[in-house]
CSV table of C-alpha atoms (C1' of nucleotides) in Angstrom, one decimal:
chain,number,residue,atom,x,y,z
Z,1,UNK,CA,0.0,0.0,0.0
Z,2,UNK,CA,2.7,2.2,1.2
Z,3,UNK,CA,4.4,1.5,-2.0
Z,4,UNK,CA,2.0,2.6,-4.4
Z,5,UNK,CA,1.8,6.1,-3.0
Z,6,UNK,CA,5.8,6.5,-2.8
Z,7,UNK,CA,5.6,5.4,-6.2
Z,8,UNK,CA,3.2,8.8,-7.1
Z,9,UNK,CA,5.3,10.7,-5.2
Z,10,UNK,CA,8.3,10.0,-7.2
Z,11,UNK,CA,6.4,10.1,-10.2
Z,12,UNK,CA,5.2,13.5,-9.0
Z,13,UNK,CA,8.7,14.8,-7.9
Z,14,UNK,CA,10.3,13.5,-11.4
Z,15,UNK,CA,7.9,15.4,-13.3
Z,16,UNK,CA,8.8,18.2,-11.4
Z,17,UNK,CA,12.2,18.6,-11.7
Z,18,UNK,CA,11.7,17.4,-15.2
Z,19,UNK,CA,9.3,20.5,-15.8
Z,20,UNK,CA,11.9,22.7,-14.8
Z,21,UNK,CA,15.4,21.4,-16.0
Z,22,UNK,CA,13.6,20.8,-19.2
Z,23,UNK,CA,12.6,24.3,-19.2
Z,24,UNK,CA,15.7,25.8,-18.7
Z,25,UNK,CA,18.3,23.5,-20.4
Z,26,UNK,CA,16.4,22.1,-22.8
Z,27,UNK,CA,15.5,18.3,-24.0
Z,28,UNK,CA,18.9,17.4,-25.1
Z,29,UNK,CA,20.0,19.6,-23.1
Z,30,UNK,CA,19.0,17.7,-20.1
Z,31,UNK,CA,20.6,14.0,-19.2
Z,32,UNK,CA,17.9,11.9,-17.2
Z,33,UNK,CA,21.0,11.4,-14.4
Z,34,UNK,CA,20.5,14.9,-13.5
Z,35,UNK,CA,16.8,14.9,-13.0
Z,36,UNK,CA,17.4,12.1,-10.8
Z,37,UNK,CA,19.8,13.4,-9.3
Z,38,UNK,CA,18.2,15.9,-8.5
Z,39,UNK,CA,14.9,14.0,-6.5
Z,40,UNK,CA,17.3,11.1,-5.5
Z,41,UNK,CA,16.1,8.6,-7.0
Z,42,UNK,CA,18.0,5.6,-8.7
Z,43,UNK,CA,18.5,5.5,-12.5
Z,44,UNK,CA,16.8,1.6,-12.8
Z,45,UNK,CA,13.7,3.0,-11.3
Z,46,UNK,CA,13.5,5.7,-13.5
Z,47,UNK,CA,11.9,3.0,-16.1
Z,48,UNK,CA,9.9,1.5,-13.6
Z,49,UNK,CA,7.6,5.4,-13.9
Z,50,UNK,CA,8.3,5.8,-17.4
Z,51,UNK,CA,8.6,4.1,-20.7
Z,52,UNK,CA,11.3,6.0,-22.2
Z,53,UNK,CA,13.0,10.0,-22.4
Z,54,UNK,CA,10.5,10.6,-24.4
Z,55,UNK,CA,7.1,9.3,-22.7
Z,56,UNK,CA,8.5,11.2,-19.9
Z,57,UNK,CA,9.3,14.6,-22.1
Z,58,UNK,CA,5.5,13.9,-22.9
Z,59,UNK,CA,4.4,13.8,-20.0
Z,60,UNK,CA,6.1,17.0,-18.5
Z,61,UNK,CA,4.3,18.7,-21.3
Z,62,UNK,CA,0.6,17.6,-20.0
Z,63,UNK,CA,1.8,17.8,-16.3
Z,64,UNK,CA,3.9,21.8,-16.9
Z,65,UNK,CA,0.2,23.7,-18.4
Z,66,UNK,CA,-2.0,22.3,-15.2
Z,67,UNK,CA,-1.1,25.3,-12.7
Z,68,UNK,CA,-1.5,27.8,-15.5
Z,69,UNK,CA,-4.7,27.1,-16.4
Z,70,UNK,CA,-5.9,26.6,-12.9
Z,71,UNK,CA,-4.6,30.0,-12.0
Z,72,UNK,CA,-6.5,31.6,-15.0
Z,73,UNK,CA,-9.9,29.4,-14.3
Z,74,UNK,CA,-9.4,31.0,-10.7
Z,75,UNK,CA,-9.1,34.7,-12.0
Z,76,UNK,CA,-11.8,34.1,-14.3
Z,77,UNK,CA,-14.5,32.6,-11.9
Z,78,UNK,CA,-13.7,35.6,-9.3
Z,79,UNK,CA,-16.9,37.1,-9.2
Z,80,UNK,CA,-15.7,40.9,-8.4
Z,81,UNK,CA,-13.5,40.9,-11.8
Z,82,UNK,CA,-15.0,40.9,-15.0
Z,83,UNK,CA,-13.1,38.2,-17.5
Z,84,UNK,CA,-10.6,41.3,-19.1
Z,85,UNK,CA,-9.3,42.3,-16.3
Z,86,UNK,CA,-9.1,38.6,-15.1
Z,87,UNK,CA,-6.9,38.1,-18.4
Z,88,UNK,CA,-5.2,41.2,-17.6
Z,89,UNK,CA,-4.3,40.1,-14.0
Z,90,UNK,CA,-3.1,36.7,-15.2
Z,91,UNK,CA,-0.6,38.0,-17.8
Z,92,UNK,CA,0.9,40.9,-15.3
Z,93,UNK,CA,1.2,38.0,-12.8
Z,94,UNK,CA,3.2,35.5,-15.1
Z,95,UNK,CA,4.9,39.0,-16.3
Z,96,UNK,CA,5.8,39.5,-12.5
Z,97,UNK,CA,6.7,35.9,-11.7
Z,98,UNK,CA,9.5,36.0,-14.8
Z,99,UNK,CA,11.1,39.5,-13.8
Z,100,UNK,CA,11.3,37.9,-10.5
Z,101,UNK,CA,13.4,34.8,-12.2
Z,102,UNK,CA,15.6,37.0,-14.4
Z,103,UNK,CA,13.5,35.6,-17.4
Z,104,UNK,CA,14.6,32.0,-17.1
Z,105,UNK,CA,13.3,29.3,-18.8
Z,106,UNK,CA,10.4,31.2,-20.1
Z,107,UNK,CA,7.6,28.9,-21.7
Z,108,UNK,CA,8.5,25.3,-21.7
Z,109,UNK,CA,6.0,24.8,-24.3
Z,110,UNK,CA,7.3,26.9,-26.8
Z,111,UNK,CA,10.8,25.9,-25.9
Z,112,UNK,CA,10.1,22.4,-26.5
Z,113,UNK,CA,8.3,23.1,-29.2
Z,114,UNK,CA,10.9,24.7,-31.7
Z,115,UNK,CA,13.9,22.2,-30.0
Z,116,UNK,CA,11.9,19.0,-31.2
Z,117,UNK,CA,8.7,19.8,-32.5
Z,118,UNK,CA,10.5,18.2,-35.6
Z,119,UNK,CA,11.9,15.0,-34.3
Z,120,UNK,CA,9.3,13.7,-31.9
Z,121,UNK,CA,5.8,13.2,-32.9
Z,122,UNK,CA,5.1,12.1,-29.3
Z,123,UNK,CA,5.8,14.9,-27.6
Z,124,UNK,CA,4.8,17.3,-30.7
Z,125,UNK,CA,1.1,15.7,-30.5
Z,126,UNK,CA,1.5,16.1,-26.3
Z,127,UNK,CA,2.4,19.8,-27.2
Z,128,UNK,CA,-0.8,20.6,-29.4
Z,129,UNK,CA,-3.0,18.8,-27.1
Z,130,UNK,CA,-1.3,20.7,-23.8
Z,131,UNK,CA,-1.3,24.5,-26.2
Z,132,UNK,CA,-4.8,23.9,-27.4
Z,133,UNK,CA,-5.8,23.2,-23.7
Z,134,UNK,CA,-4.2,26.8,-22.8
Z,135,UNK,CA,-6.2,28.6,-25.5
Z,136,UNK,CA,-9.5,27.2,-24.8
Z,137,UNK,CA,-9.3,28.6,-21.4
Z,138,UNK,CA,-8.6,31.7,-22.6
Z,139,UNK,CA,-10.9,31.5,-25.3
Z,140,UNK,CA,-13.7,31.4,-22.9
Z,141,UNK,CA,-12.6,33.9,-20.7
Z,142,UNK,CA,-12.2,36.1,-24.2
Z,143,UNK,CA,-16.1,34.8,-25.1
Z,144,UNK,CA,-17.0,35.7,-21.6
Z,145,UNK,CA,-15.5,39.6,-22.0
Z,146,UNK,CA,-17.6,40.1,-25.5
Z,147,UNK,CA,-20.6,39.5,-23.2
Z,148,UNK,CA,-19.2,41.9,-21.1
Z,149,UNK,CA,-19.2,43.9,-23.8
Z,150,UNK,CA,-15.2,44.8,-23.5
Z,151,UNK,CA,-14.2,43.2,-26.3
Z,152,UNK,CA,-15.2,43.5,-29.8
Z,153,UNK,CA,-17.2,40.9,-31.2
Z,154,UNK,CA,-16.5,41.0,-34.4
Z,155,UNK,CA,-14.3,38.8,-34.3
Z,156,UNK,CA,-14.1,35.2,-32.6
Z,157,UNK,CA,-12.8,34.6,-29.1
Z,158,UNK,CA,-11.3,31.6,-30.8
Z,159,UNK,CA,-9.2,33.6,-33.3
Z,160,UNK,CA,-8.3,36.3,-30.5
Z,161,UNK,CA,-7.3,33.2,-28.2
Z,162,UNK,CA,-5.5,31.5,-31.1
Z,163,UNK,CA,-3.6,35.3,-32.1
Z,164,UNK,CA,-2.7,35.9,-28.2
Z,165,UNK,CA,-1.2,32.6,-27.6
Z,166,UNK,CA,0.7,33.0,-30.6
Z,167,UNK,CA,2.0,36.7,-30.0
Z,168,UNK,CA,2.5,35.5,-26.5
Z,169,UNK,CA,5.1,32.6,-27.3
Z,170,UNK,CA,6.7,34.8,-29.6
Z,171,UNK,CA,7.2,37.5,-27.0
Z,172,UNK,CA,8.1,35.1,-24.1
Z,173,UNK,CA,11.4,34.2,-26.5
Z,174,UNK,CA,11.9,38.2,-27.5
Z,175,UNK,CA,12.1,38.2,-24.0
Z,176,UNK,CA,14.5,35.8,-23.3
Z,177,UNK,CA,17.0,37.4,-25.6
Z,178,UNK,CA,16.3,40.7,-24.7
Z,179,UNK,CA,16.1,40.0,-21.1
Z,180,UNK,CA,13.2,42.3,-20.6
Z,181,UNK,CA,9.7,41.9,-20.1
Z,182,UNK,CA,9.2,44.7,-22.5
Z,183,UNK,CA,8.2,42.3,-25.2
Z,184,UNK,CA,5.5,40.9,-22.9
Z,185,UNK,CA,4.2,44.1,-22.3
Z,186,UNK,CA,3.8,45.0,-25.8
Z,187,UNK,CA,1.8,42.2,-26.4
Z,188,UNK,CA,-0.7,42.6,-23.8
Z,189,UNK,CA,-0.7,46.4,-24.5
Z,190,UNK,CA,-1.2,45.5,-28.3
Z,191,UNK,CA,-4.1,43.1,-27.7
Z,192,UNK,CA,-5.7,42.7,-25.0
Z,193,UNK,CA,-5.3,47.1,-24.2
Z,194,UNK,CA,-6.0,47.8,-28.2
Z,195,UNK,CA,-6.6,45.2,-30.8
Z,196,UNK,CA,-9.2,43.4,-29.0
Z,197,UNK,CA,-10.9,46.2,-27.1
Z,198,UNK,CA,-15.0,46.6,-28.3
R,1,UNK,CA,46.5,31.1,-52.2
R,2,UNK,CA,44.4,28.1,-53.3
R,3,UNK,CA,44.4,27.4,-49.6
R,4,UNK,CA,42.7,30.4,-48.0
R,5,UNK,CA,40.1,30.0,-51.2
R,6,UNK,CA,39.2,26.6,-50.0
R,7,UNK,CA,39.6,27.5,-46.0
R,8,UNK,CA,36.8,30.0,-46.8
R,9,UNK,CA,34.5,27.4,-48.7
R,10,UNK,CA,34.8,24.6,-46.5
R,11,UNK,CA,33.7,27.1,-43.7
R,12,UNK,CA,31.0,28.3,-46.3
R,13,UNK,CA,29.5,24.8,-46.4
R,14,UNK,CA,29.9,23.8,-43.1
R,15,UNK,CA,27.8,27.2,-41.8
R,16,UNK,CA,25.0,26.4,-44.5
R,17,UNK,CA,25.1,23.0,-43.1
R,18,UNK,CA,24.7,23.8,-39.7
R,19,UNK,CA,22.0,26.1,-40.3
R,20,UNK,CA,20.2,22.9,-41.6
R,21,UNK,CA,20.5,20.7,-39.1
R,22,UNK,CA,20.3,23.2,-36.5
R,23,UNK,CA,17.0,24.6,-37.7
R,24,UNK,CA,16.0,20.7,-37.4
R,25,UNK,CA,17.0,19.2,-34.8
R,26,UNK,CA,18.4,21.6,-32.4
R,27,UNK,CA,21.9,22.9,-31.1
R,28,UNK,CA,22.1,19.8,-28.5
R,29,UNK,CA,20.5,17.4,-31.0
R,30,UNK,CA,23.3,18.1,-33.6
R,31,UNK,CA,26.6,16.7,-33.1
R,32,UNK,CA,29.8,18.0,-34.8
R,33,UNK,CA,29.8,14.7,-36.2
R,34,UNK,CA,26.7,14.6,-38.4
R,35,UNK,CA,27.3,18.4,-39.5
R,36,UNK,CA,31.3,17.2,-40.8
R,37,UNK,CA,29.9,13.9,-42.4
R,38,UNK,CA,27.7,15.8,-44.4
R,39,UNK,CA,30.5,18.1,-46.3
R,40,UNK,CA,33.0,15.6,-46.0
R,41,UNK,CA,35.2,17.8,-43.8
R,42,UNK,CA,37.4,15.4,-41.3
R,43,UNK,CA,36.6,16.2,-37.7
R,44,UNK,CA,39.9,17.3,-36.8
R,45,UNK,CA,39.6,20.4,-39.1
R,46,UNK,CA,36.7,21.7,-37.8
R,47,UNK,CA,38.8,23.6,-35.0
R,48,UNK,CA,40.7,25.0,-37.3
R,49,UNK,CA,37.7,27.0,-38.4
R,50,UNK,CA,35.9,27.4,-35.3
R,51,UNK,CA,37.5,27.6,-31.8
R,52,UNK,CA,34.2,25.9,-30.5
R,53,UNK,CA,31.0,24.6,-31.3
R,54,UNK,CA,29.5,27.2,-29.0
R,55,UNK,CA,31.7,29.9,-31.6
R,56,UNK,CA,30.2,27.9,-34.5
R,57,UNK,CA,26.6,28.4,-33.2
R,58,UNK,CA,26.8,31.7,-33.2
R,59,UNK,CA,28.1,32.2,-36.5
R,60,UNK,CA,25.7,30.4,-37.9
R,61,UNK,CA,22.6,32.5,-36.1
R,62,UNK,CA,24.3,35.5,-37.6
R,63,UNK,CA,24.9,33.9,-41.5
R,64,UNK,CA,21.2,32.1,-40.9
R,65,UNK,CA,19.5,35.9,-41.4
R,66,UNK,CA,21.5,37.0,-44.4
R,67,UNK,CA,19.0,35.3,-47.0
R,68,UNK,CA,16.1,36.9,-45.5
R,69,UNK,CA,16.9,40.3,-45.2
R,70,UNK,CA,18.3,40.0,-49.0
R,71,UNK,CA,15.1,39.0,-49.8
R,72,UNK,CA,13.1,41.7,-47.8
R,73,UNK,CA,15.1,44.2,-49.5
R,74,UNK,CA,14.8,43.0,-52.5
R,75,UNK,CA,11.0,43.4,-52.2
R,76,UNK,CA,11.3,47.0,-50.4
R,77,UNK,CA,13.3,48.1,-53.6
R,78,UNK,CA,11.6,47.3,-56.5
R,79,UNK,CA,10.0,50.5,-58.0
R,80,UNK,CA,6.3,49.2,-59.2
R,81,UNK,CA,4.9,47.4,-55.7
R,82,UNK,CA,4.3,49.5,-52.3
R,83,UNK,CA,6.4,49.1,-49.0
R,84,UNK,CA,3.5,47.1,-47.5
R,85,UNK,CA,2.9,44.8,-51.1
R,86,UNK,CA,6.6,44.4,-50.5
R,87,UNK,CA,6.2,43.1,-47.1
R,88,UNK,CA,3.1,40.8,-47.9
R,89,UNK,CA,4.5,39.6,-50.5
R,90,UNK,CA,7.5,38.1,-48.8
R,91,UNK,CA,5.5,36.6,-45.9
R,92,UNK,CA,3.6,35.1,-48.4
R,93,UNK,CA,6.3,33.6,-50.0
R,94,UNK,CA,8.1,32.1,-46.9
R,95,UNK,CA,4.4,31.0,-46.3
R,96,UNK,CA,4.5,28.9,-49.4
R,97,UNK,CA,8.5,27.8,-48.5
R,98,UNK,CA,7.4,26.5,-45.5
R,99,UNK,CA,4.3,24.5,-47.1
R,100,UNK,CA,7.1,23.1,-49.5
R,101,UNK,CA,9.1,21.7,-47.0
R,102,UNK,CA,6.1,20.3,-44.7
R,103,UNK,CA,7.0,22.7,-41.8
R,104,UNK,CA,10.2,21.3,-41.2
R,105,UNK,CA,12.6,23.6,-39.4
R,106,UNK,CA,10.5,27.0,-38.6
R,107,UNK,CA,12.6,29.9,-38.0
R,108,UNK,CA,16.3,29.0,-36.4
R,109,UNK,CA,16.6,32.1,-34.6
R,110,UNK,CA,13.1,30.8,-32.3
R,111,UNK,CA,14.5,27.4,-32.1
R,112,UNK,CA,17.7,28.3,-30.5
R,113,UNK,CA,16.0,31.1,-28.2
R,114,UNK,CA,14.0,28.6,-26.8
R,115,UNK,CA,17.0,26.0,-26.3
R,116,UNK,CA,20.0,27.9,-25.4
R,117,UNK,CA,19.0,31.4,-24.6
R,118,UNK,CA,19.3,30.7,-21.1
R,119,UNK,CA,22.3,28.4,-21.4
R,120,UNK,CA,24.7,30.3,-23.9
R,121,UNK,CA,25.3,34.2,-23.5
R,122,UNK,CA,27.3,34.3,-26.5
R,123,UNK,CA,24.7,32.5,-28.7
R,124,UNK,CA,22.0,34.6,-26.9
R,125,UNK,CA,23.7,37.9,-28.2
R,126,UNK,CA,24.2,36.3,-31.5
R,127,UNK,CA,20.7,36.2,-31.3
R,128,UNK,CA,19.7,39.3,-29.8
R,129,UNK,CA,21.4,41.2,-32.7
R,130,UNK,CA,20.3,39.0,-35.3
R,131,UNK,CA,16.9,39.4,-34.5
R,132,UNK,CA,17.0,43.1,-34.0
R,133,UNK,CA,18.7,43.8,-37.6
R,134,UNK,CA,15.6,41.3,-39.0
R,135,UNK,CA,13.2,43.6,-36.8
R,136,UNK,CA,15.1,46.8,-38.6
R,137,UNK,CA,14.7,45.8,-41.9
R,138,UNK,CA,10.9,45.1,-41.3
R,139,UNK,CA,10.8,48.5,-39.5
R,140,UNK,CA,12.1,49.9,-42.8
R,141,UNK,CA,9.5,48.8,-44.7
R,142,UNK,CA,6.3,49.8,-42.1
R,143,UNK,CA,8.2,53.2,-41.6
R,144,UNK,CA,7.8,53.5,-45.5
R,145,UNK,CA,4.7,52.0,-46.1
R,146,UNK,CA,3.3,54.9,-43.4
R,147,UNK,CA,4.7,57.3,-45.5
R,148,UNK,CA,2.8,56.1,-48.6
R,149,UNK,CA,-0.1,56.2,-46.4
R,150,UNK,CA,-1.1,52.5,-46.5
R,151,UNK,CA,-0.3,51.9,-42.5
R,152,UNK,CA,-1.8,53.8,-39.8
R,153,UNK,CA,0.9,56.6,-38.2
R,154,UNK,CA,-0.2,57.0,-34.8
R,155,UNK,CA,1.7,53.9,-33.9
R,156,UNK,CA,5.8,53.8,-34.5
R,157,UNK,CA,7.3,52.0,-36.9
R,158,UNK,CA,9.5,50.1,-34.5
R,159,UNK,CA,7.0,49.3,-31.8
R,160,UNK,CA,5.2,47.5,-34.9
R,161,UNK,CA,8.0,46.1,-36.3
R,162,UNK,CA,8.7,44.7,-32.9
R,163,UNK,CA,5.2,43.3,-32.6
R,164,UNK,CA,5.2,41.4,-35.9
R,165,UNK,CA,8.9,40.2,-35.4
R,166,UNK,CA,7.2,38.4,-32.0
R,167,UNK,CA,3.7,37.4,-33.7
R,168,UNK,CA,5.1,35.8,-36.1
R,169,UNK,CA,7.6,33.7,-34.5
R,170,UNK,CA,5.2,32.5,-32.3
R,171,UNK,CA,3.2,32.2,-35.2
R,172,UNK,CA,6.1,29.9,-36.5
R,173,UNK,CA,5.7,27.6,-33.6
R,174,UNK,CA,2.4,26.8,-33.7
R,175,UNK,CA,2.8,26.1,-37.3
R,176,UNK,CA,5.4,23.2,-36.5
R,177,UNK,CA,2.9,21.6,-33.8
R,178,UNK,CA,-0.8,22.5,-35.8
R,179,UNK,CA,1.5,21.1,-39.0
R,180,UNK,CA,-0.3,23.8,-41.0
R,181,UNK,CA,0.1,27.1,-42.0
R,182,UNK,CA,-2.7,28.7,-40.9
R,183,UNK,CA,-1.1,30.4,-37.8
R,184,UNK,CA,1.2,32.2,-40.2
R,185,UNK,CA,-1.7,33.4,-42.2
R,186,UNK,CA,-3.4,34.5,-39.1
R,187,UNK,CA,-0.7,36.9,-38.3
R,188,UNK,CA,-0.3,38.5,-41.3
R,189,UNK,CA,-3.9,39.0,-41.7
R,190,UNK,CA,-4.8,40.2,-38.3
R,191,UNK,CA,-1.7,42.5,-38.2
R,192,UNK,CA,-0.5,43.7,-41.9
R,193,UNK,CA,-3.9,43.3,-43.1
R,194,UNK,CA,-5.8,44.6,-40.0
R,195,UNK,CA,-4.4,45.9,-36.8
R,196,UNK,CA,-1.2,47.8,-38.7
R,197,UNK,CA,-4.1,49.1,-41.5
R,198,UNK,CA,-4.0,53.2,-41.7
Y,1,DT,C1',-2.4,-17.7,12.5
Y,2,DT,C1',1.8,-18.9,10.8
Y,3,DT,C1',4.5,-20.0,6.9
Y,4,DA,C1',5.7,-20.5,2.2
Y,5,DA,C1',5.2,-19.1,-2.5
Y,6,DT,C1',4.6,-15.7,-5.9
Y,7,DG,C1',4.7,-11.8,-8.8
Y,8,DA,C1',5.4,-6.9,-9.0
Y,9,DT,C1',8.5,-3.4,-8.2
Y,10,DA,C1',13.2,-1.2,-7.0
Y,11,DC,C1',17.7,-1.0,-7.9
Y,12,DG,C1',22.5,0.3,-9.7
Y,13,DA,C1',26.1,-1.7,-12.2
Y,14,DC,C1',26.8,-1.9,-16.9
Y,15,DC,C1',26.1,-1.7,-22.1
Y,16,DG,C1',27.5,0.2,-26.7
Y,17,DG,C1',27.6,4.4,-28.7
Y,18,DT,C1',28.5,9.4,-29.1
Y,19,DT,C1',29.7,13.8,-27.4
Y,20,DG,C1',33.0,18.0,-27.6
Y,21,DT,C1',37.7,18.8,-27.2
Y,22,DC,C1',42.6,18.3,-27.4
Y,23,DT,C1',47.2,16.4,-28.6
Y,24,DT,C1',50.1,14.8,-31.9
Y,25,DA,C1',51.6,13.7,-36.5
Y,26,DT,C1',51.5,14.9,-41.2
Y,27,DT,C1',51.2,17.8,-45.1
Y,28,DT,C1',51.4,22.1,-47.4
Y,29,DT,C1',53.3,26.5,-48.1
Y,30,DG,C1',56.7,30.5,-48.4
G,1,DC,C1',64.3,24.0,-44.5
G,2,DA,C1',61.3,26.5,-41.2
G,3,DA,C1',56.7,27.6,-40.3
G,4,DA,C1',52.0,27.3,-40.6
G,5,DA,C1',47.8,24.8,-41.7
G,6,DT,C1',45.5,20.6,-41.7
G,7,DA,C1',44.1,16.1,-40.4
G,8,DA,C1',44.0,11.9,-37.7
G,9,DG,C1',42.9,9.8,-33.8
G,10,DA,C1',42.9,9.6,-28.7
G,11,DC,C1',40.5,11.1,-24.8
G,12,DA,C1',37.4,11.2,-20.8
G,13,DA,C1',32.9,12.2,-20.0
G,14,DC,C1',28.4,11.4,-20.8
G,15,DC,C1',24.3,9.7,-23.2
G,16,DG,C1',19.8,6.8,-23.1
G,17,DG,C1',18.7,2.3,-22.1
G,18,DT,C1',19.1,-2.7,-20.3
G,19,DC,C1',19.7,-6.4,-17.3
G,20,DG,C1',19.9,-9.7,-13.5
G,21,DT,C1',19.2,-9.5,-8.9
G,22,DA,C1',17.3,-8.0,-4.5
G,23,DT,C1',13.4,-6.5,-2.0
G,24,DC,C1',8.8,-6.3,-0.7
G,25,DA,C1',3.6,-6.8,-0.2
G,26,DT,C1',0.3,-10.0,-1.0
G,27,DT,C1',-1.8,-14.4,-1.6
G,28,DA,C1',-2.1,-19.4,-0.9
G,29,DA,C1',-1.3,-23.2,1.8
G,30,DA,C1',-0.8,-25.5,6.1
DNA sequence: TTTAATGATACGACCGGTTGTCTTATTTTG
DNA sequence: CAAAATAAGACAACCGGTCGTATCATTAAA
């Protein structure tokens, strides 16, 4: 009994050192001796929790987006905010949390994305599935604001989701290379403060 | 004098190569190995031309953009199409380029970000400049296309350079994991043929 | 209830292969 | 011939992955 639930744990710890040495070293970047390092846990078991490298890239993709969309659902179902400035608050939070880490890392999605997006289907599929997951959330909180009438409705939350993810990814990497969260602010300035206003 | 000829070529062919497999399969997914097989150049030379493959991934960022902003100008200079034509006509074309080659590769420059922007200070500046002289050509052509009146003036040239320099390499990242195109299109549309209109 | 058997899990030494780098020998050039 | 450029191969470190064995909880038998 006992052993099943140290078993989660060290899936749970792996996945979380794997979220963020993957994030900030890359996939290649990153040998599976210093993720397990890292929890202290013994290379043979490694294969007990996971198939392969790359099952476990995969499933550091699903496991990274789950905070993130939590902390948006939370912002959005506030019932004092309406669902812009819930979107607003979300992105000068993550803007925040990433001047607070020097910019490091960034967006493990769109890091992982351009490393091997290419070479591994697995995780390229795990990516799509995890990025589409993110912009349905903020799809709806974007549907949710045109009934608020604070943003235009001309247009479809889905292609305003789908354009803000985008701009978003790109920004998060201007960032890293400027090392400035200037980019980020442009982008939420640019849509969310302009483009998208009704 | 034969000699420094060839020195120059066999560097020539081993930065277009590495700009290949880069673009592919990342900075830590390429070994030296695979890039000298490929133009027959014996492993042992390869410091000779490069102190470093750090040294060599940074020379390739900066000979990666070259192309590009040849082609850009290009555009920008011909005498019968406007500045903005100019510039939708060359996303348009690396549109159908990257349909040709089934999404393979995206943009280098957003591939290494992601990878070794944190890792690498010397590939991050190789970056950081190589992305900002790809932003100032594209800031060229807004800053013209305001003056013949086809993009709105009460934003700058830069900050709208900057913006579609970011959209669209996010843009290019959700092309590799959507496998379609229709991210790129997206930003063009929404900012070239919407958001930037005058 | 105690004991024996069983199968799932944990483990770390070890595999062949590859990495980036460096030293040394050879070749080419002036 | 002296000097410089090039190439060959050695090098240790590391990679992802495998394997036989040890350990443990659980079940079956006594």
């Amino acid at each position: 009994m006992n052993r099943l639930i140290q078993k989660e744990i060290n899936r749970e710890n792996l996945l979380n050192q794997g979220v963020m040495l993957l994030m900030q070293q890359g996939y290649h970047g990153t040998g599976l001796q210093e993720i397990l390092d890292a929890v202290q846990i013994p290379k043979g078991s490694f294969y007990n929790y996971f198939g392969s490298k790359e099952n476990f890239g995969a499933e550091v993709i699903e496991h990274y987006i789950t905070p993130y969309i939590q902390q948006i659902t939370n912002y959005l179902a506030q019932p004092d905010t309406d669902a812009l400035s819930a979107l607003q608050r979300y992105f000068n939070e993550s803007i925040a949390e990433l001047e607070r880490t020097h910019f490091k890392g960034g967006c493990l999605l769109g890091n992982l994305i351009g490393e091997i997006g290419d070479s591994s289907d697995l995780c390229r599929v795990a990516l799509q599935t995890t990025l589409n997951r993110y912009r349905d959330v903020l799809q709806s909180g974007l549907s949710k604001a045109q009934q608020q009438g604070t943003i235009r409705t001309d247009k479809s939350a889905r292609d305003m989701a789908d354009l803000l993810v985008n701009t978003w990814q790109g920004a998060l990497l201007r960032m890293k290379v400027e090392q400035s969260t200037a980019p980020l602010q442009q982008c939420c300035q640019a849509l969310l403060g302009d483009f998208f206003k009704a």
